[in-house]
Tab-separated table of C-alpha atoms and ligand atoms in Angstrom:
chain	number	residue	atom	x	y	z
A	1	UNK	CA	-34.058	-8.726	0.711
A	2	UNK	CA	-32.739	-12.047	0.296
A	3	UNK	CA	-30.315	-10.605	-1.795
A	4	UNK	CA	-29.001	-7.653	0.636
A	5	UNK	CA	-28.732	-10.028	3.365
A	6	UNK	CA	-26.742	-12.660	1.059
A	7	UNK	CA	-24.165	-9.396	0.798
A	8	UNK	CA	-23.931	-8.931	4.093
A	9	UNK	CA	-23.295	-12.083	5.695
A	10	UNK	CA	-21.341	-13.509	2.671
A	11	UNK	CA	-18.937	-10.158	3.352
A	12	UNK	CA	-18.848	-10.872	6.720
A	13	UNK	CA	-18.596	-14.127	6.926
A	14	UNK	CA	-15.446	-13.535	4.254
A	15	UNK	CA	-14.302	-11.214	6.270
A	16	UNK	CA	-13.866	-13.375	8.788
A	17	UNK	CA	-12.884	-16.042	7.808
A	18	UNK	CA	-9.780	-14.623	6.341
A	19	UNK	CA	-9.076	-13.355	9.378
A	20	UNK	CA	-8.443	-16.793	11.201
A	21	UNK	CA	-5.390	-17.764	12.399
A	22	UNK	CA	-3.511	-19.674	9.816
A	23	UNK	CA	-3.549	-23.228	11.599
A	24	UNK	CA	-7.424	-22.936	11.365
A	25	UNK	CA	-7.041	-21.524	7.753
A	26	UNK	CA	-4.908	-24.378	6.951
A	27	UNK	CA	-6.922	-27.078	8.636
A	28	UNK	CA	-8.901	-29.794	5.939
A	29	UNK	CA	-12.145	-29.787	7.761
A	30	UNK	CA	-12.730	-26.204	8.088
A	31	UNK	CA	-11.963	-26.102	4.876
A	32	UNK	CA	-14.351	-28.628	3.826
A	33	UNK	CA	-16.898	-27.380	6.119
A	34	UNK	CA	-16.605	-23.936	4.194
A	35	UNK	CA	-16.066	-25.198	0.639
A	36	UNK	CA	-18.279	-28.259	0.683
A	37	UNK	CA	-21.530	-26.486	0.954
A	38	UNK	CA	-21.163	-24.182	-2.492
A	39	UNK	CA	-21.384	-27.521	-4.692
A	40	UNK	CA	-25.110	-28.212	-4.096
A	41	UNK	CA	-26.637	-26.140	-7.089
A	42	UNK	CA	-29.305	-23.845	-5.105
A	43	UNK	CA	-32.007	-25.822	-7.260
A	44	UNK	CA	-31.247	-28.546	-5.163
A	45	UNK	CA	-31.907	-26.691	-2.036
A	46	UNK	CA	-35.021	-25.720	-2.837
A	47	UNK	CA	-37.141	-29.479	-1.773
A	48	UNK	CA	-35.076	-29.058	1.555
A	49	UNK	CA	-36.290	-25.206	2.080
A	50	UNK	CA	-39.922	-25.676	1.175
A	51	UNK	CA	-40.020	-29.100	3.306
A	52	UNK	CA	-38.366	-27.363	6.019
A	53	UNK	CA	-40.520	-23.805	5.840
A	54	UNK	CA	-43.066	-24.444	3.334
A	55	UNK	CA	-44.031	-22.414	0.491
A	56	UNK	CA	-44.100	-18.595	1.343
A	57	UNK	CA	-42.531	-15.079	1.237
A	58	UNK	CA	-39.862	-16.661	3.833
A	59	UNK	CA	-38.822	-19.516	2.003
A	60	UNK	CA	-38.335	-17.088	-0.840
A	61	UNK	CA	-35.987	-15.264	0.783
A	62	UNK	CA	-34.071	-18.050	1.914
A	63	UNK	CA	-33.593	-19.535	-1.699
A	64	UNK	CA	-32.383	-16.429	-3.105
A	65	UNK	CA	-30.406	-15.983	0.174
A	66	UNK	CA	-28.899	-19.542	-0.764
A	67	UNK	CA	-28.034	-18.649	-4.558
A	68	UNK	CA	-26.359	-15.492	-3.772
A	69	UNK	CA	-24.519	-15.961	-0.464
A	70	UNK	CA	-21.873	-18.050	-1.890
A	71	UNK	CA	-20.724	-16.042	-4.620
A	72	UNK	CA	-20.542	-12.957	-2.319
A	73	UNK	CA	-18.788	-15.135	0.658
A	74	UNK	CA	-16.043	-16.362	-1.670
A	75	UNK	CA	-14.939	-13.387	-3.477
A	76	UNK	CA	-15.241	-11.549	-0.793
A	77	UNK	CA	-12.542	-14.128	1.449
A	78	UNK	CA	-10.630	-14.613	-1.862
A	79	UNK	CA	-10.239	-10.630	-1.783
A	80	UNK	CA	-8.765	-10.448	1.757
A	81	UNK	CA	-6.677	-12.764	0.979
A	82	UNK	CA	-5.065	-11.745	-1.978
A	83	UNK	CA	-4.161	-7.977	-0.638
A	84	UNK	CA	-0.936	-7.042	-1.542
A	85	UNK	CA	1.724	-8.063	0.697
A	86	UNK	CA	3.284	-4.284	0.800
A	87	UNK	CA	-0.010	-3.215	1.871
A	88	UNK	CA	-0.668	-5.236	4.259
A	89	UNK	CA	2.877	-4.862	5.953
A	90	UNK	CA	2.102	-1.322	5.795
A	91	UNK	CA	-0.938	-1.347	7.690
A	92	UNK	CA	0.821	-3.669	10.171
A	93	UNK	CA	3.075	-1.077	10.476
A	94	UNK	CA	0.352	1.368	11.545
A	95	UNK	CA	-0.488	-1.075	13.961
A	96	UNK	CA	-3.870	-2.102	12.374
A	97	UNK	CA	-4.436	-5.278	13.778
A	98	UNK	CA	-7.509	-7.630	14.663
A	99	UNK	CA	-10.703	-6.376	13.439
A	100	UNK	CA	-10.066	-3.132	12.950
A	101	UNK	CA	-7.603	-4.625	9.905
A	102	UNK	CA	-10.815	-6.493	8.571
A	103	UNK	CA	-12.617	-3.588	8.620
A	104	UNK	CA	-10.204	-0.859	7.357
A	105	UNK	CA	-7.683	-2.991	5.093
A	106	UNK	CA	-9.017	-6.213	4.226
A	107	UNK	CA	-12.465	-4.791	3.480
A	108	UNK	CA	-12.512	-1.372	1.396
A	109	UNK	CA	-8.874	-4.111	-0.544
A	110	UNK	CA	-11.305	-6.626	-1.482
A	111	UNK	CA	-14.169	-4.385	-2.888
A	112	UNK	CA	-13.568	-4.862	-6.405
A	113	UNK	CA	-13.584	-8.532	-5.776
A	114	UNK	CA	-16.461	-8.615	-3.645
A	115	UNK	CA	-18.445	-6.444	-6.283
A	116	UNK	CA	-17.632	-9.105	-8.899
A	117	UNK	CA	-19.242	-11.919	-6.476
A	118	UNK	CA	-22.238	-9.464	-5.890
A	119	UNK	CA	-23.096	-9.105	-9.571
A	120	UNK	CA	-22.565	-13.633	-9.889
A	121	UNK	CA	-24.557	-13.589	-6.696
A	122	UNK	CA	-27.371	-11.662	-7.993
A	123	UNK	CA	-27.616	-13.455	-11.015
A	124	UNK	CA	-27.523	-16.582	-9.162
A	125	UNK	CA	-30.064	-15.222	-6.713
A	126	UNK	CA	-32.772	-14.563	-9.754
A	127	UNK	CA	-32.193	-17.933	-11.193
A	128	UNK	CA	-32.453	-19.576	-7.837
A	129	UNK	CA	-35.784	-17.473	-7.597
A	130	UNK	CA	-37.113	-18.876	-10.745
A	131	UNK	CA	-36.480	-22.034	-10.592
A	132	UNK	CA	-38.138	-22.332	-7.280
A	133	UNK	CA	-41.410	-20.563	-9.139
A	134	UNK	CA	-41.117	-23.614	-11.160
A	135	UNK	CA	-41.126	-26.120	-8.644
A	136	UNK	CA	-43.633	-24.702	-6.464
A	137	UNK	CA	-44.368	-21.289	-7.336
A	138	UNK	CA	-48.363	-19.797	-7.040
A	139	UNK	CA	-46.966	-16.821	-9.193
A	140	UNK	CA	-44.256	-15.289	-11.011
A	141	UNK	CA	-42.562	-15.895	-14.215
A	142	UNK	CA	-40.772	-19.274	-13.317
A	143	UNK	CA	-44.882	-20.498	-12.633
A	144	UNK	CA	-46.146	-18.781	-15.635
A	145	UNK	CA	-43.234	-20.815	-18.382
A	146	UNK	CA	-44.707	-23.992	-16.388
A	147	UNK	CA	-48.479	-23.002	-16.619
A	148	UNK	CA	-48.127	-21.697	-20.603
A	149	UNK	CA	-45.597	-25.073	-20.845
A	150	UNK	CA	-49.086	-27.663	-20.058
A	151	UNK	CA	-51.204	-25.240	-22.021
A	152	UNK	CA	-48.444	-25.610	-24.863
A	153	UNK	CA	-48.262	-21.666	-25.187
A	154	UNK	CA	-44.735	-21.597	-26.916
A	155	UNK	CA	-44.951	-17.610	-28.074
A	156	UNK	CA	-46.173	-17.202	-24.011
A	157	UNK	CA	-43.493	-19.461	-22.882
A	158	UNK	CA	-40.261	-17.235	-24.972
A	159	UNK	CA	-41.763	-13.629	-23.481
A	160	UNK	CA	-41.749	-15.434	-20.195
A	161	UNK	CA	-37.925	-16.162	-21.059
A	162	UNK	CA	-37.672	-12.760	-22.234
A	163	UNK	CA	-38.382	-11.253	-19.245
A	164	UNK	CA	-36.278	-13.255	-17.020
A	165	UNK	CA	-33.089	-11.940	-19.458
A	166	UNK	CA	-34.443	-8.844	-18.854
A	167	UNK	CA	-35.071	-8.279	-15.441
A	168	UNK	CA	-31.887	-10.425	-15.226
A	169	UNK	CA	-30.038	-7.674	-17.486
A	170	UNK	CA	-31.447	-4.978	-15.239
A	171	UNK	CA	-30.153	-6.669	-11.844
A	172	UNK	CA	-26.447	-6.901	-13.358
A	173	UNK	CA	-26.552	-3.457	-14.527
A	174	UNK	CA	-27.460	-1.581	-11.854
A	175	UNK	CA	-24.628	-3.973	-9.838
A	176	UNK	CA	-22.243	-1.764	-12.288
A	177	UNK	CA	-23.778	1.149	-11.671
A	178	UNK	CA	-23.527	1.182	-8.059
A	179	UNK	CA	-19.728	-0.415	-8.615
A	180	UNK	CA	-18.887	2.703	-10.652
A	181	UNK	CA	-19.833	4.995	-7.935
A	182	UNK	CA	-18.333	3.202	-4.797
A	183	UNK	CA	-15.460	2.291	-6.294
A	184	UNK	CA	-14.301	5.561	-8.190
A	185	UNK	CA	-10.173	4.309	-7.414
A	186	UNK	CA	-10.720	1.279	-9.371
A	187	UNK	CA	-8.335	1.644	-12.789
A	188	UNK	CA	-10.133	-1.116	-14.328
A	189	UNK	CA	-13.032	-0.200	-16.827
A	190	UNK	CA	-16.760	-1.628	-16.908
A	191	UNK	CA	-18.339	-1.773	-19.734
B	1	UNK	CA	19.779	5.066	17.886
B	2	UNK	CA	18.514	2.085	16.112
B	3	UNK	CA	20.789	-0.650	16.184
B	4	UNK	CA	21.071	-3.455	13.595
B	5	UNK	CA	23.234	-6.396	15.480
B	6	UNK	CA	24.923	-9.089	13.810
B	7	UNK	CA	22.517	-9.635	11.327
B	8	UNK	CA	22.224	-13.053	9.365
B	9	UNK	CA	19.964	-14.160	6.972
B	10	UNK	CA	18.932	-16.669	5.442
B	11	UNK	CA	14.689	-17.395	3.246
B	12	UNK	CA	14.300	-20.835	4.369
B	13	UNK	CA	12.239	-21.231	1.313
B	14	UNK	CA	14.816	-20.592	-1.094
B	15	UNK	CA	18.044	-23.006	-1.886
B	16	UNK	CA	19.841	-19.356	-2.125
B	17	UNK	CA	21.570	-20.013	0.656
B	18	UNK	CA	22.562	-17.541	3.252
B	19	UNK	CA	21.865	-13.843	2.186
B	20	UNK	CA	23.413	-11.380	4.716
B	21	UNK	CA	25.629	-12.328	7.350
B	22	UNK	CA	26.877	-10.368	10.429
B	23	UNK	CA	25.449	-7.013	9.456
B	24	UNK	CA	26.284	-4.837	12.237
B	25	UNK	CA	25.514	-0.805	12.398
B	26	UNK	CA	23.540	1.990	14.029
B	27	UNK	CA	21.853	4.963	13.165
B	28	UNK	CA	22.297	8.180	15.488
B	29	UNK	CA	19.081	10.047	15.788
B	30	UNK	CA	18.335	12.658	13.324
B	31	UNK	CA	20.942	11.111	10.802
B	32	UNK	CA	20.861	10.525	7.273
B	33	UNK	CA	22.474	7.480	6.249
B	34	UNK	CA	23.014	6.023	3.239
B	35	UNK	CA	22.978	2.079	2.281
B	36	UNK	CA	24.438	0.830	-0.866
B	37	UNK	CA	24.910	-2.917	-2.574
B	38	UNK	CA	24.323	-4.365	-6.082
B	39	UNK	CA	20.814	-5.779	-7.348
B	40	UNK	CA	19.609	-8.572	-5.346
B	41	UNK	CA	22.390	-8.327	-2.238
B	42	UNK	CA	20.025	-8.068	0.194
B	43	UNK	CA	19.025	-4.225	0.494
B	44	UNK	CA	15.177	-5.100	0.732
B	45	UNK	CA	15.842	-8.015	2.799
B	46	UNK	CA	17.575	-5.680	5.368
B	47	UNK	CA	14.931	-3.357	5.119
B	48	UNK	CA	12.037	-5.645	5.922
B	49	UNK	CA	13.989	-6.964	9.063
B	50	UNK	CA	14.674	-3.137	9.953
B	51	UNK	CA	10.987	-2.717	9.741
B	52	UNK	CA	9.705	-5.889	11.742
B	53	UNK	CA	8.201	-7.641	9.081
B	54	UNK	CA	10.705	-10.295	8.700
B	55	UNK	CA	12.281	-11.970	11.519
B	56	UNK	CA	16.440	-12.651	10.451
B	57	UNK	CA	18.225	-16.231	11.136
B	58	UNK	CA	19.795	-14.637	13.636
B	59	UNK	CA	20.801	-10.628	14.680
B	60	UNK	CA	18.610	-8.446	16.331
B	61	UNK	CA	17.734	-4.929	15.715
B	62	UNK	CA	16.918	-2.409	18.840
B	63	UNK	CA	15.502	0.721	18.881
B	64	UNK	CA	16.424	3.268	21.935
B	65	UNK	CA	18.051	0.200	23.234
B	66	UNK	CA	14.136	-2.124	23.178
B	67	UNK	CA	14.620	-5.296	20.767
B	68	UNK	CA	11.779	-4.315	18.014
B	69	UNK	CA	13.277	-7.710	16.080
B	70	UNK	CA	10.432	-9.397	13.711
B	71	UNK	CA	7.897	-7.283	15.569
B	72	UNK	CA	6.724	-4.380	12.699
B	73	UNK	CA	5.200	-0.943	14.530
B	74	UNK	CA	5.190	2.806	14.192
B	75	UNK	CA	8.804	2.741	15.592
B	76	UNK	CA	10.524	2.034	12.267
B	77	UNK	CA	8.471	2.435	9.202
B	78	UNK	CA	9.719	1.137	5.662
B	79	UNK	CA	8.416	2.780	2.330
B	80	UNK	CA	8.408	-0.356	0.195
B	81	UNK	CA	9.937	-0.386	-3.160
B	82	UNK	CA	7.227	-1.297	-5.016
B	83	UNK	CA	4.033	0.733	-4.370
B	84	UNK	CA	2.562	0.617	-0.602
B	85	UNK	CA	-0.245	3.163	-0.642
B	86	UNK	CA	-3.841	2.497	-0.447
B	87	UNK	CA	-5.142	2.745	-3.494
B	88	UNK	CA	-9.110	3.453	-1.610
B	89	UNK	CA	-7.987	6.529	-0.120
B	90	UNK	CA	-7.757	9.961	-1.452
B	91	UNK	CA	-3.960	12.044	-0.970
B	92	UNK	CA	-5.849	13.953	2.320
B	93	UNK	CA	-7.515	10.850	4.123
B	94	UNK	CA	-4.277	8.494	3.349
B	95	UNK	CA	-1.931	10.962	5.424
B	96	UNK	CA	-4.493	11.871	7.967
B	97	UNK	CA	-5.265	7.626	8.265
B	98	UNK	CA	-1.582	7.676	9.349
B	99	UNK	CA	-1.454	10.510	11.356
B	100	UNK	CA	-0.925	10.124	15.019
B	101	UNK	CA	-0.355	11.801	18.647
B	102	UNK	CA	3.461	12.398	18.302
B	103	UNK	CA	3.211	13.815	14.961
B	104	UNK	CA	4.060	17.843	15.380
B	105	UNK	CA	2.614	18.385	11.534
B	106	UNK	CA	-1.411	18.917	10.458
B	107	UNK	CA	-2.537	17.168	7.499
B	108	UNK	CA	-2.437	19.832	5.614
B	109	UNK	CA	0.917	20.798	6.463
B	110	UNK	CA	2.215	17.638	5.682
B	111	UNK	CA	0.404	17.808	2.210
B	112	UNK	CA	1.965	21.689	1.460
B	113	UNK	CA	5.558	19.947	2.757
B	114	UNK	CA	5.781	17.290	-0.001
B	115	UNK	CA	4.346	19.592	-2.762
B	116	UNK	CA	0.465	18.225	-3.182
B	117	UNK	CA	-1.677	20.944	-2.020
B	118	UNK	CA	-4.571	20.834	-4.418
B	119	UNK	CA	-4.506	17.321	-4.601
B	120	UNK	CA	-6.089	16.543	-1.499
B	121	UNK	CA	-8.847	14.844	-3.271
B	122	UNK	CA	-7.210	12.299	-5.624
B	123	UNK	CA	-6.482	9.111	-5.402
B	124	UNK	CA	-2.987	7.168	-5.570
B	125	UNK	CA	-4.131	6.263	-9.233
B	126	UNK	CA	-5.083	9.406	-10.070
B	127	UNK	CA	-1.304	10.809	-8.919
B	128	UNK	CA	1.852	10.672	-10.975
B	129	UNK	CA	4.636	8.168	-10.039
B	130	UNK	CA	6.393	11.271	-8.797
B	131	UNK	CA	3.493	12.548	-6.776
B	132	UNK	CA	2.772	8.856	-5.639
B	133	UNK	CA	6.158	9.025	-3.888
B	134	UNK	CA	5.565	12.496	-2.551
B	135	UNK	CA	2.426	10.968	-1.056
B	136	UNK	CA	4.146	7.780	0.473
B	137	UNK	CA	6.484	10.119	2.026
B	138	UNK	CA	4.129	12.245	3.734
B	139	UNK	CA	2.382	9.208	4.967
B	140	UNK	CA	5.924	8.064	6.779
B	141	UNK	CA	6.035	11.371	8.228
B	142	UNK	CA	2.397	11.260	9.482
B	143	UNK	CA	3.616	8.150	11.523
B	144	UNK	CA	6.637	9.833	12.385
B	145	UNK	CA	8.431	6.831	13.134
B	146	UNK	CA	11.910	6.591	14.815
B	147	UNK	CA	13.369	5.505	11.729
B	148	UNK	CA	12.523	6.055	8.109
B	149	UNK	CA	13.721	3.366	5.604
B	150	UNK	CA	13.593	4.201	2.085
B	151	UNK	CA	14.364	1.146	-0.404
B	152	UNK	CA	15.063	2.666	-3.775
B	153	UNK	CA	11.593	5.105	-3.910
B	154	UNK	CA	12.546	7.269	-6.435
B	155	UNK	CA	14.516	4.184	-8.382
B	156	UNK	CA	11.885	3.615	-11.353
B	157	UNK	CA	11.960	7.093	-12.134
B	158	UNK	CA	13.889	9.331	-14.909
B	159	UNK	CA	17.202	11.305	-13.739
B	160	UNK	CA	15.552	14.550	-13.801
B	161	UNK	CA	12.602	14.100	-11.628
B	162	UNK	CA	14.815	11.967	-9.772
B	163	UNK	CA	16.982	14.886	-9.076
B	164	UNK	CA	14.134	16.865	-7.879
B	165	UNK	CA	13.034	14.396	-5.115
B	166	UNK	CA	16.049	13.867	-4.122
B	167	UNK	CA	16.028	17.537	-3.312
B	168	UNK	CA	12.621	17.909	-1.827
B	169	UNK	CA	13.874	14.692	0.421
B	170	UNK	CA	16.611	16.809	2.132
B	171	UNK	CA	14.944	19.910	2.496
B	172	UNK	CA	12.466	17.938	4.286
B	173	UNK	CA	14.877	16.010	6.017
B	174	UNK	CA	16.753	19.294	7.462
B	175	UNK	CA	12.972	20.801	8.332
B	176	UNK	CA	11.903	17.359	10.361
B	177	UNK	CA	14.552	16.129	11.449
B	178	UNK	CA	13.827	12.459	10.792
B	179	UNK	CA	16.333	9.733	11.003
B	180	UNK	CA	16.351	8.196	7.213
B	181	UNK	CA	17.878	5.203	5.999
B	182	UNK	CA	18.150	5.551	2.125
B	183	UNK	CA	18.409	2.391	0.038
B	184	UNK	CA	19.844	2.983	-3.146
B	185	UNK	CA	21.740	0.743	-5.471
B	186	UNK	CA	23.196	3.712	-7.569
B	187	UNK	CA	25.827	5.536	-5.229
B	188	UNK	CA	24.973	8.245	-6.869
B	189	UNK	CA	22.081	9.140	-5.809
B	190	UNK	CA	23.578	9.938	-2.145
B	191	UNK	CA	26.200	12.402	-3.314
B	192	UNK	CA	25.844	15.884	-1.545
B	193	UNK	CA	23.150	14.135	0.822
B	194	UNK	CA	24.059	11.692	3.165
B	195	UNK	CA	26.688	11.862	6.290
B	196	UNK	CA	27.352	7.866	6.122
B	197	UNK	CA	27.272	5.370	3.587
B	198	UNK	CA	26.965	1.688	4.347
B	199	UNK	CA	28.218	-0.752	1.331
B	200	UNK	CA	27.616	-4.083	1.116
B	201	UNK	CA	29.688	-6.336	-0.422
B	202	UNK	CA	28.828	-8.198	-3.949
B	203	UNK	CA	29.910	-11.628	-2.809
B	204	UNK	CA	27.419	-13.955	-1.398
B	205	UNK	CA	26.830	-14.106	1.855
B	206	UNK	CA	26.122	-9.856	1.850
B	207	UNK	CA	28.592	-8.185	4.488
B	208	UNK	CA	29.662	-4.803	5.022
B	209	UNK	CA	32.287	-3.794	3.269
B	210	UNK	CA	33.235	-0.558	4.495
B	211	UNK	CA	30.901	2.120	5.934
B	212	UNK	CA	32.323	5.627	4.613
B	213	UNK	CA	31.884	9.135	6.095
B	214	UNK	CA	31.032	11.702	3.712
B	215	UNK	CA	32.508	15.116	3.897
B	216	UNK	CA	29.292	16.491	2.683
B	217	UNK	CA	25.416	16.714	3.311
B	218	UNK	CA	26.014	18.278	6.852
B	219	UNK	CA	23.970	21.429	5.745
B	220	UNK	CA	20.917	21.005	8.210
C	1	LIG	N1	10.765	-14.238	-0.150
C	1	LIG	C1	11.947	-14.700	-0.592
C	1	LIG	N2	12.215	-16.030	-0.558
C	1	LIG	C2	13.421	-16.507	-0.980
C	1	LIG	N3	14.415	-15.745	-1.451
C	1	LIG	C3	14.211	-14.410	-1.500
C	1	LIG	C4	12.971	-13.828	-1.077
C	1	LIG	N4	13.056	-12.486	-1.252
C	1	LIG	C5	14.292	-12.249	-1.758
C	1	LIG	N5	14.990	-13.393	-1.914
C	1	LIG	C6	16.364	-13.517	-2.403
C	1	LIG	O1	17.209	-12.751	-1.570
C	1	LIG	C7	18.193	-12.075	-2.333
C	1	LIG	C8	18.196	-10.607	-1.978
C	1	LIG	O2	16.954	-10.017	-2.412
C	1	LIG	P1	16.618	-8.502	-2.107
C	1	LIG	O3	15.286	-8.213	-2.676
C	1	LIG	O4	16.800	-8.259	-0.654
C	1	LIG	O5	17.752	-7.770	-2.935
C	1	LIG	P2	17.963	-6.208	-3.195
C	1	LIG	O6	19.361	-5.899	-2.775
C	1	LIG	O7	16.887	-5.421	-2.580
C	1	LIG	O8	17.877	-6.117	-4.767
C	1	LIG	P3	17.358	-4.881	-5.691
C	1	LIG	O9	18.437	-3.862	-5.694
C	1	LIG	O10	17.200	-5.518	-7.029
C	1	LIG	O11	16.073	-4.397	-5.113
C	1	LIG	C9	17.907	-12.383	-3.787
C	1	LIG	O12	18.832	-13.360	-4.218
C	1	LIG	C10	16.511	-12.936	-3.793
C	1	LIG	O13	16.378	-13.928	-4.761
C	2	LIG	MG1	15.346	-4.259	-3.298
């Protein structure tokens, strides 16, 4: 959920911003007002979200949503941005302009990229998740590593750990998965 | 008729200096013409400000008489040297994305007319470089624009296969009808094919040096 909805508005928001004149593109406090926001870890979100919403399946969402937007918005304007030159002449050419170009040359160009910010975002998203367990968590394996850490239950404590590179593992993978089948043009290999 | 009218240019980037200057010529519709220089004269530089997607120092370039200077559209459509395809679409939905109104041609014709039927479902990457051309030019006919520019398309490939485009180009060429500008920098390559050859000079600044008529390629 949080995840999905990280996707979507970091693509669009990508999207979108690409798609700003270049005087805007150009200007220092856009830019700022775009960049500036990424360098907070999500960990130190979390006190703001649960102060602001509390504890609960909502302010869940919104950490994960936190973790894995900004992985997903970058790549995703970094891919628009970087489409070939020929390509994008040729589409001009076609006279694809405005958002039709977002949506039928900037978007299915910047895939790959955007895929690669998905699988950071998710990964960032499940840390994000677990970490806010920790801080305030009722359940979950972020609360269980601090419950077994004050009843000094080490071998507890590394399945805990386990489990989070699993499920972790798991997440990424399927990321690849679904990559391999949307993007059958791509020449580069995953692994 | 596409005009090109005392064309100048100069990348205000670069400390090159002036590239072309007063490039004047036109292109009757339905003509095959021919434009020839050494490496780095200015052929692609021409071509994008054919095309609209470069505006020159100075110089404008009309088609049917309207200025179409620095502004690209479907009325003159360039096939870029290096590769211009989409690499997300498959040979059938990359001609049929360019396909509109004024095009006389299906997509399937246009994909039995440059030699790819069966190959509807590939992608670019899937394609040979030979094929990959084929499919760039069916894409240009799809828009059927006013003017088709060339710049060196079939240059990275060997003699032979070469040869065989080359062929497939004019049989297509007499079948259409389209007006083609083909950049080349090996003369060569327009022998038995075009009516008029433009050659630029070597020198810098680029200027025509002498625009020949060619006794053959009138077999439409
Ligand atoms: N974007 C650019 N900025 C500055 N200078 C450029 C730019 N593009 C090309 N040039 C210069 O303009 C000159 C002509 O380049 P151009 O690509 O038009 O040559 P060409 O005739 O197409 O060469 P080739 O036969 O090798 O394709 C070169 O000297 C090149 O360095
Ligand atoms: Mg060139």
């Amino acid at each position: 959920m949080g995840v999905a909805s990280a996707v979507l508005l970091g693509i669009a928001f990508g999207m979108l911003r690409s798609g700003l004149p270049q005087a805007l593109k150009g200007n220092r406090l856009i830019k700022f007002l775009f960049e500036a926001p990424k360098f907070p870890p999500p960990i130190a979100w979390i006190p703001f979200v649960i102060l602001l919403i509390g504890v609960g399946e909502f302010s869940a969402y919104t950490i994960v949503f936190i973790g894995a937007f900004s992985p997903v918005f970058t790549s995703a304007y970094e891919g628009a941005e970087s489409v070939p030159v020929a390509i994008r002449r040729t589409a001009r050419s076609m006279e694809i302009t405005g958002l039709s170009y977002l949506w039928r040359i900037s978007l299915p160009a910047s895939l790959p990229q955007i895929f690669t910010g998905v699988r950071v975002g998710l990964s960032m998203g499940w840390m994000s998740v677990i970490a806010a367990e920790m801080i305030s968590g009722q359940s979950g394996l972020g609360y269980s590593i601090q419950l077994n850490r004050l009843n000094m239950q080490y071998g507890m404590m590394t399945v805990d750990m386990f489990l989070i590179g699993l499920i972790g593992f798991a997440l990424f993978e399927s990321a690849v998965l679904l990559q391999r089948k949307l993007l059958p043009w791509r020449e580069e290999i995953l692994t | 008729m596409i005009r090109f009218r005392d064309i100048s240019h100069e990348y205000d980037s670069g400390k090159g200096g002036r590239i072309l200057e007063g490039i004047s010529f036109s292109i009757e519709q339905g003509e095959c013409v021919g434009l020839t220089g050494p490496s780095g004269c200015g052929k692609s530089t021409l071509a994008l400000i054919g095309a609209g997607h470069l505006a020159p120092s100075s110089g404008e370039v009309t088609v049917n008489g309207e200025r179409t200077t620095g502004r690209p559209g479907r009325h003159v459509f360039l096939i870029h040297q290096e590769s211009d395809l989409f690499p997300w679409l498959r040979v059938g939905r990359q001609i049929a994305f360019a396909l509109n109104g004024t095009c006389r041609y299906t997509v399937a014709e246009l994909v039995s007319l440059v030699k790819l039927t069966g190959f509807e479902g590939y992608y670019p990457n899937q394609l040979s470089g030979g094929m990959r051309k084929r499919l760039a030019l069916a894409r240009a006919l799809a828009i059927n624009p006013k003017l088709l520019i060339l710049d060196e398309s079939f240059g990275s490939l060997d003699q032979e296969l070469k040869a065989s485009l080359f062929r497939d180009l004019k049989e297509i060429w007499a079948l259409t009808g389209t007006t083609i500008l083909l950049i080349t920098h090996d003369a060569g390559d327009l022998e038995n094919f075009v009516q008029r050859e433009i050659r630029l000079t070597s020198q810098k600044p680029t200027r025509i040096q002498e625009i020949v008529t060619l006794p053959i390629g009138q077999t439409r």
